[in-house]
């Protein structure tokens, strides 16, 4: 997971560039398993650039332009107050058609295996309703420090710069990559970009880790099976430093045959109101059982000292999620997830109710490519799903129910 976004304007667009570190040869610099982001020969936007006479120049420079459009609808089989579904990250709006993301990305990847100095990067911008939740503090006009509003508030459709970073490849040892700027977190199995996830809805664990970091990170290839990284940032979803403290993060990535596993940590002072540090240990892995079947796991353990300013108590939270994906044919893939999340002190970063509780969820979904062999419409993806949530203490439907059942569907067109 190198793993649930300036000399001139042209130089910036060429230098800035997918989730976490981009794939760089066999040094896997990505943030999560990209089940659905399968490359086609040329996506529609690339074809248009070719017709405009720009394709050859961009190919020779190693620059790609891509994007996606995602819309969705979620139906709760209860009546949640204010039509807000408890505990959901991006699809909390009940019975409402959402324009989740219109994403545009300009990227130049670097390949550390070539053992020469190179420069690349990525700039990724998103307009849509998901951007209400992903802002880094201080970056855009919609960020909390500039609006005084909390994440998830109006206006519903907002703009965000998800990633903007420069990658520098150095011919050091077996290959070293340095990233400077803003990038998606390497923490956690699921990611912000919908094509990086097998299911539409997100796990409870997804919302207990940061979305992005702003800072610097160094990645180094130890051997053919193992990579390491270490970095510093301004804090969880912080573009402007909010407390004068840095975060520290690292990762050990091991891959062999059909196994791909990542151990991550992040630690730092996140709350300006306290001096306690927040730490999260994260492990996730995938295993290809067969050509058609892949399983995955994500386990997190976190704690924050002095999480309660009044008592100085340390809060702890932890959970585990299991994943399965079975490809029936080119048109249909069945995906599933089961999860247990224990917020034993009610102090998790995105605590669902602010009180101690334990949550469970099971989700089953179908990824449908209705026209997998059609040149352009092979980029169309439809994902219906059914989800059941349960909590030991009644928190759903305004604190009246232990259960919550939802049905949802999203539609993605990649270009």
PDB file of C-alpha atoms in Angstrom, residues 46-189:
ATOM      1  CA  UNK A  46      -8.188   9.685 -24.038  1.00  0.00           C
ATOM      2  CA  UNK A  47      -9.804   8.853 -27.361  1.00  0.00           C
ATOM      3  CA  UNK A  48     -11.083  12.436 -27.666  1.00  0.00           C
ATOM      4  CA  UNK A  49      -7.601  13.797 -26.932  1.00  0.00           C
ATOM      5  CA  UNK A  50      -6.205  11.491 -29.616  1.00  0.00           C
ATOM      6  CA  UNK A  51      -8.707  12.857 -32.122  1.00  0.00           C
ATOM      7  CA  UNK A  52      -7.761  16.397 -31.126  1.00  0.00           C
ATOM      8  CA  UNK A  53      -4.132  15.641 -31.956  1.00  0.00           C
ATOM      9  CA  UNK A  54      -2.905  15.786 -28.360  1.00  0.00           C
ATOM     10  CA  UNK A  55      -2.720  12.086 -27.634  1.00  0.00           C
ATOM     11  CA  UNK A  56       0.719  11.436 -29.139  1.00  0.00           C
ATOM     12  CA  UNK A  57       2.362  14.337 -27.302  1.00  0.00           C
ATOM     13  CA  UNK A  58       0.802  13.306 -24.007  1.00  0.00           C
ATOM     14  CA  UNK A  59       1.806   9.674 -24.507  1.00  0.00           C
ATOM     15  CA  UNK A  60       5.394  10.636 -25.147  1.00  0.00           C
ATOM     16  CA  UNK A  61       5.401  12.799 -22.000  1.00  0.00           C
ATOM     17  CA  UNK A  62       3.783  10.028 -19.963  1.00  0.00           C
ATOM     18  CA  UNK A  63       0.799  12.229 -19.068  1.00  0.00           C
ATOM     19  CA  UNK A  64      -2.686  10.754 -18.735  1.00  0.00           C
ATOM     20  CA  UNK A  65      -6.053  12.432 -18.224  1.00  0.00           C
ATOM     21  CA  UNK A  66      -8.993  10.468 -16.827  1.00  0.00           C
ATOM     22  CA  UNK A  67     -12.092  10.781 -14.709  1.00  0.00           C
ATOM     23  CA  UNK A  68     -15.435   9.382 -13.698  1.00  0.00           C
ATOM     24  CA  UNK A  69     -19.025  10.296 -12.930  1.00  0.00           C
ATOM     25  CA  UNK A  70     -20.901   8.568 -10.102  1.00  0.00           C
ATOM     26  CA  UNK A  71     -24.549   8.882  -9.089  1.00  0.00           C
ATOM     27  CA  UNK A  72     -26.472   6.920  -6.456  1.00  0.00           C
ATOM     28  CA  UNK A  73     -29.705   6.279  -4.580  1.00  0.00           C
ATOM     29  CA  UNK A  74     -30.058   4.800  -1.064  1.00  0.00           C
ATOM     30  CA  UNK A  75     -33.315   3.630   0.502  1.00  0.00           C
ATOM     31  CA  UNK A  76     -33.661   3.007   4.223  1.00  0.00           C
ATOM     32  CA  UNK A  77     -36.372   0.552   5.151  1.00  0.00           C
ATOM     33  CA  UNK A  78     -36.938   2.595   8.307  1.00  0.00           C
ATOM     34  CA  UNK A  79     -37.725   6.279   8.742  1.00  0.00           C
ATOM     35  CA  UNK A  80     -34.484   7.938   9.892  1.00  0.00           C
ATOM     36  CA  UNK A  81     -34.929  11.452  11.325  1.00  0.00           C
ATOM     37  CA  UNK A  82     -34.244  14.206   8.793  1.00  0.00           C
ATOM     38  CA  UNK A  83     -33.788  11.414   6.223  1.00  0.00           C
ATOM     39  CA  UNK A  84     -30.206  10.981   7.449  1.00  0.00           C
ATOM     40  CA  UNK A  85     -29.004   7.383   7.722  1.00  0.00           C
ATOM     41  CA  UNK A  86     -26.919   6.785  10.842  1.00  0.00           C
ATOM     42  CA  UNK A  87     -23.300   5.685  10.443  1.00  0.00           C
ATOM     43  CA  UNK A  88     -22.935   5.951   6.660  1.00  0.00           C
ATOM     44  CA  UNK A  89     -19.945   7.783   5.227  1.00  0.00           C
ATOM     45  CA  UNK A  90     -21.026   9.096   1.812  1.00  0.00           C
ATOM     46  CA  UNK A  91     -24.550   7.779   1.225  1.00  0.00           C
ATOM     47  CA  UNK A  92     -26.289   8.990   4.372  1.00  0.00           C
ATOM     48  CA  UNK A  93     -29.066  10.800   2.437  1.00  0.00           C
ATOM     49  CA  UNK A  94     -32.210   8.680   2.482  1.00  0.00           C
ATOM     50  CA  UNK A  95     -34.351   8.398  -0.664  1.00  0.00           C
ATOM     51  CA  UNK A  96     -32.442  11.059  -2.560  1.00  0.00           C
ATOM     52  CA  UNK A  97     -30.751  10.929  -5.939  1.00  0.00           C
ATOM     53  CA  UNK A  98     -27.141  11.973  -5.424  1.00  0.00           C
ATOM     54  CA  UNK A  99     -24.451  13.177  -7.765  1.00  0.00           C
ATOM     55  CA  UNK A 100     -21.651  11.690  -5.693  1.00  0.00           C
ATOM     56  CA  UNK A 101     -18.581  12.491  -7.749  1.00  0.00           C
ATOM     57  CA  UNK A 102     -17.466  14.098 -10.975  1.00  0.00           C
ATOM     58  CA  UNK A 103     -13.759  13.391 -10.898  1.00  0.00           C
ATOM     59  CA  UNK A 104     -11.030  14.695 -13.203  1.00  0.00           C
ATOM     60  CA  UNK A 105      -7.437  13.539 -12.828  1.00  0.00           C
ATOM     61  CA  UNK A 106      -4.191  14.544 -14.544  1.00  0.00           C
ATOM     62  CA  UNK A 107      -1.285  12.235 -13.813  1.00  0.00           C
ATOM     63  CA  UNK A 108       2.271  11.399 -14.700  1.00  0.00           C
ATOM     64  CA  UNK A 109       3.529   8.203 -13.059  1.00  0.00           C
ATOM     65  CA  UNK A 110       7.158   7.518 -12.295  1.00  0.00           C
ATOM     66  CA  UNK A 111       8.830   4.113 -12.476  1.00  0.00           C
ATOM     67  CA  UNK A 112      11.481   3.592  -9.800  1.00  0.00           C
ATOM     68  CA  UNK A 113      12.564   0.295 -11.391  1.00  0.00           C
ATOM     69  CA  UNK A 114      14.206   2.244 -14.240  1.00  0.00           C
ATOM     70  CA  UNK A 115      16.792   3.391 -11.680  1.00  0.00           C
ATOM     71  CA  UNK A 116      17.006   6.967 -12.878  1.00  0.00           C
ATOM     72  CA  UNK A 117      15.805  10.305 -11.580  1.00  0.00           C
ATOM     73  CA  UNK A 118      12.291  11.114 -12.710  1.00  0.00           C
ATOM     74  CA  UNK A 119       9.529  13.515 -11.748  1.00  0.00           C
ATOM     75  CA  UNK A 120       5.793  12.988 -11.909  1.00  0.00           C
ATOM     76  CA  UNK A 121       2.724  13.390  -9.789  1.00  0.00           C
ATOM     77  CA  UNK A 122      -1.027  13.800  -9.794  1.00  0.00           C
ATOM     78  CA  UNK A 123      -3.718  16.410  -9.416  1.00  0.00           C
ATOM     79  CA  UNK A 124      -7.203  15.042  -8.750  1.00  0.00           C
ATOM     80  CA  UNK A 125     -10.287  17.221  -8.446  1.00  0.00           C
ATOM     81  CA  UNK A 126     -13.830  16.243  -7.509  1.00  0.00           C
ATOM     82  CA  UNK A 127     -17.149  18.042  -7.722  1.00  0.00           C
ATOM     83  CA  UNK A 128     -20.159  16.432  -6.097  1.00  0.00           C
ATOM     84  CA  UNK A 129     -21.895  15.507  -2.873  1.00  0.00           C
ATOM     85  CA  UNK A 130     -19.069  13.289  -1.568  1.00  0.00           C
ATOM     86  CA  UNK A 131     -16.852  16.362  -1.366  1.00  0.00           C
ATOM     87  CA  UNK A 132     -18.874  17.548   1.644  1.00  0.00           C
ATOM     88  CA  UNK A 133     -17.002  14.946   3.674  1.00  0.00           C
ATOM     89  CA  UNK A 134     -13.488  14.812   2.203  1.00  0.00           C
ATOM     90  CA  UNK A 135     -12.187  18.380   2.626  1.00  0.00           C
ATOM     91  CA  UNK A 136      -8.788  18.986   4.121  1.00  0.00           C
ATOM     92  CA  UNK A 137      -9.025  21.847   6.571  1.00  0.00           C
ATOM     93  CA  UNK A 138      -8.001  25.139   4.958  1.00  0.00           C
ATOM     94  CA  UNK A 139      -7.591  24.028   1.334  1.00  0.00           C
ATOM     95  CA  UNK A 140     -10.761  25.157  -0.483  1.00  0.00           C
ATOM     96  CA  UNK A 141     -13.493  27.710   0.160  1.00  0.00           C
ATOM     97  CA  UNK A 142     -15.659  24.857   1.469  1.00  0.00           C
ATOM     98  CA  UNK A 143     -13.238  23.674   4.163  1.00  0.00           C
ATOM     99  CA  UNK A 144     -14.432  23.974   7.795  1.00  0.00           C
ATOM    100  CA  UNK A 145     -11.860  26.636   8.714  1.00  0.00           C
ATOM    101  CA  UNK A 146     -13.087  28.887   5.902  1.00  0.00           C
ATOM    102  CA  UNK A 147     -16.841  28.326   6.237  1.00  0.00           C
ATOM    103  CA  UNK A 148     -17.282  27.565   9.923  1.00  0.00           C
ATOM    104  CA  UNK A 149     -19.454  24.621   8.883  1.00  0.00           C
ATOM    105  CA  UNK A 150     -18.934  21.003   9.839  1.00  0.00           C
ATOM    106  CA  UNK A 151     -18.218  18.291   7.306  1.00  0.00           C
ATOM    107  CA  UNK A 152     -21.310  17.036   5.539  1.00  0.00           C
ATOM    108  CA  UNK A 153     -23.148  20.373   5.675  1.00  0.00           C
ATOM    109  CA  UNK A 154     -24.650  22.487   2.894  1.00  0.00           C
ATOM    110  CA  UNK A 155     -24.273  23.220   0.091  1.00  0.00           C
ATOM    111  CA  UNK A 156     -24.742  19.587  -0.838  1.00  0.00           C
ATOM    112  CA  UNK A 157     -22.660  19.767  -4.026  1.00  0.00           C
ATOM    113  CA  UNK A 158     -19.139  21.002  -3.339  1.00  0.00           C
ATOM    114  CA  UNK A 159     -15.698  21.134  -4.944  1.00  0.00           C
ATOM    115  CA  UNK A 160     -12.559  19.552  -3.528  1.00  0.00           C
ATOM    116  CA  UNK A 161      -8.945  18.966  -4.521  1.00  0.00           C
ATOM    117  CA  UNK A 162      -8.589  15.371  -3.378  1.00  0.00           C
ATOM    118  CA  UNK A 163      -4.936  14.968  -4.303  1.00  0.00           C
ATOM    119  CA  UNK A 164      -2.166  17.272  -5.498  1.00  0.00           C
ATOM    120  CA  UNK A 165       1.345  15.914  -5.184  1.00  0.00           C
ATOM    121  CA  UNK A 166       4.730  15.634  -6.846  1.00  0.00           C
ATOM    122  CA  UNK A 167       6.568  12.315  -7.075  1.00  0.00           C
ATOM    123  CA  UNK A 168      10.352  12.146  -7.291  1.00  0.00           C
ATOM    124  CA  UNK A 169      12.055   8.870  -8.220  1.00  0.00           C
ATOM    125  CA  UNK A 170      15.692   8.431  -7.178  1.00  0.00           C
ATOM    126  CA  UNK A 171      18.180   5.729  -8.272  1.00  0.00           C
ATOM    127  CA  UNK A 172      19.072   4.860  -4.682  1.00  0.00           C
ATOM    128  CA  UNK A 173      19.607   1.224  -3.667  1.00  0.00           C
ATOM    129  CA  UNK A 174      16.691  -0.784  -5.059  1.00  0.00           C
ATOM    130  CA  UNK A 175      14.695   2.344  -5.841  1.00  0.00           C
ATOM    131  CA  UNK A 176      13.292   5.209  -3.760  1.00  0.00           C
ATOM    132  CA  UNK A 177      10.242   7.399  -4.220  1.00  0.00           C
ATOM    133  CA  UNK A 178       9.585  10.722  -2.469  1.00  0.00           C
ATOM    134  CA  UNK A 179       6.116  12.242  -2.474  1.00  0.00           C
ATOM    135  CA  UNK A 180       5.417  15.888  -1.586  1.00  0.00           C
ATOM    136  CA  UNK A 181       1.943  17.417  -1.343  1.00  0.00           C
ATOM    137  CA  UNK A 182      -1.503  16.062  -0.566  1.00  0.00           C
ATOM    138  CA  UNK A 183      -2.370  12.395  -1.048  1.00  0.00           C
ATOM    139  CA  UNK A 184      -4.940   9.787  -0.036  1.00  0.00           C
ATOM    140  CA  UNK A 185      -4.253   8.013   3.233  1.00  0.00           C
ATOM    141  CA  UNK A 186      -2.522   4.623   3.102  1.00  0.00           C
ATOM    142  CA  UNK A 187      -4.588   3.608   6.160  1.00  0.00           C
ATOM    143  CA  UNK A 188      -7.496   1.220   5.624  1.00  0.00           C
ATOM    144  CA  UNK A 189      -8.839  -1.180   3.031  1.00  0.00           C
TER     145      UNK A 189
END
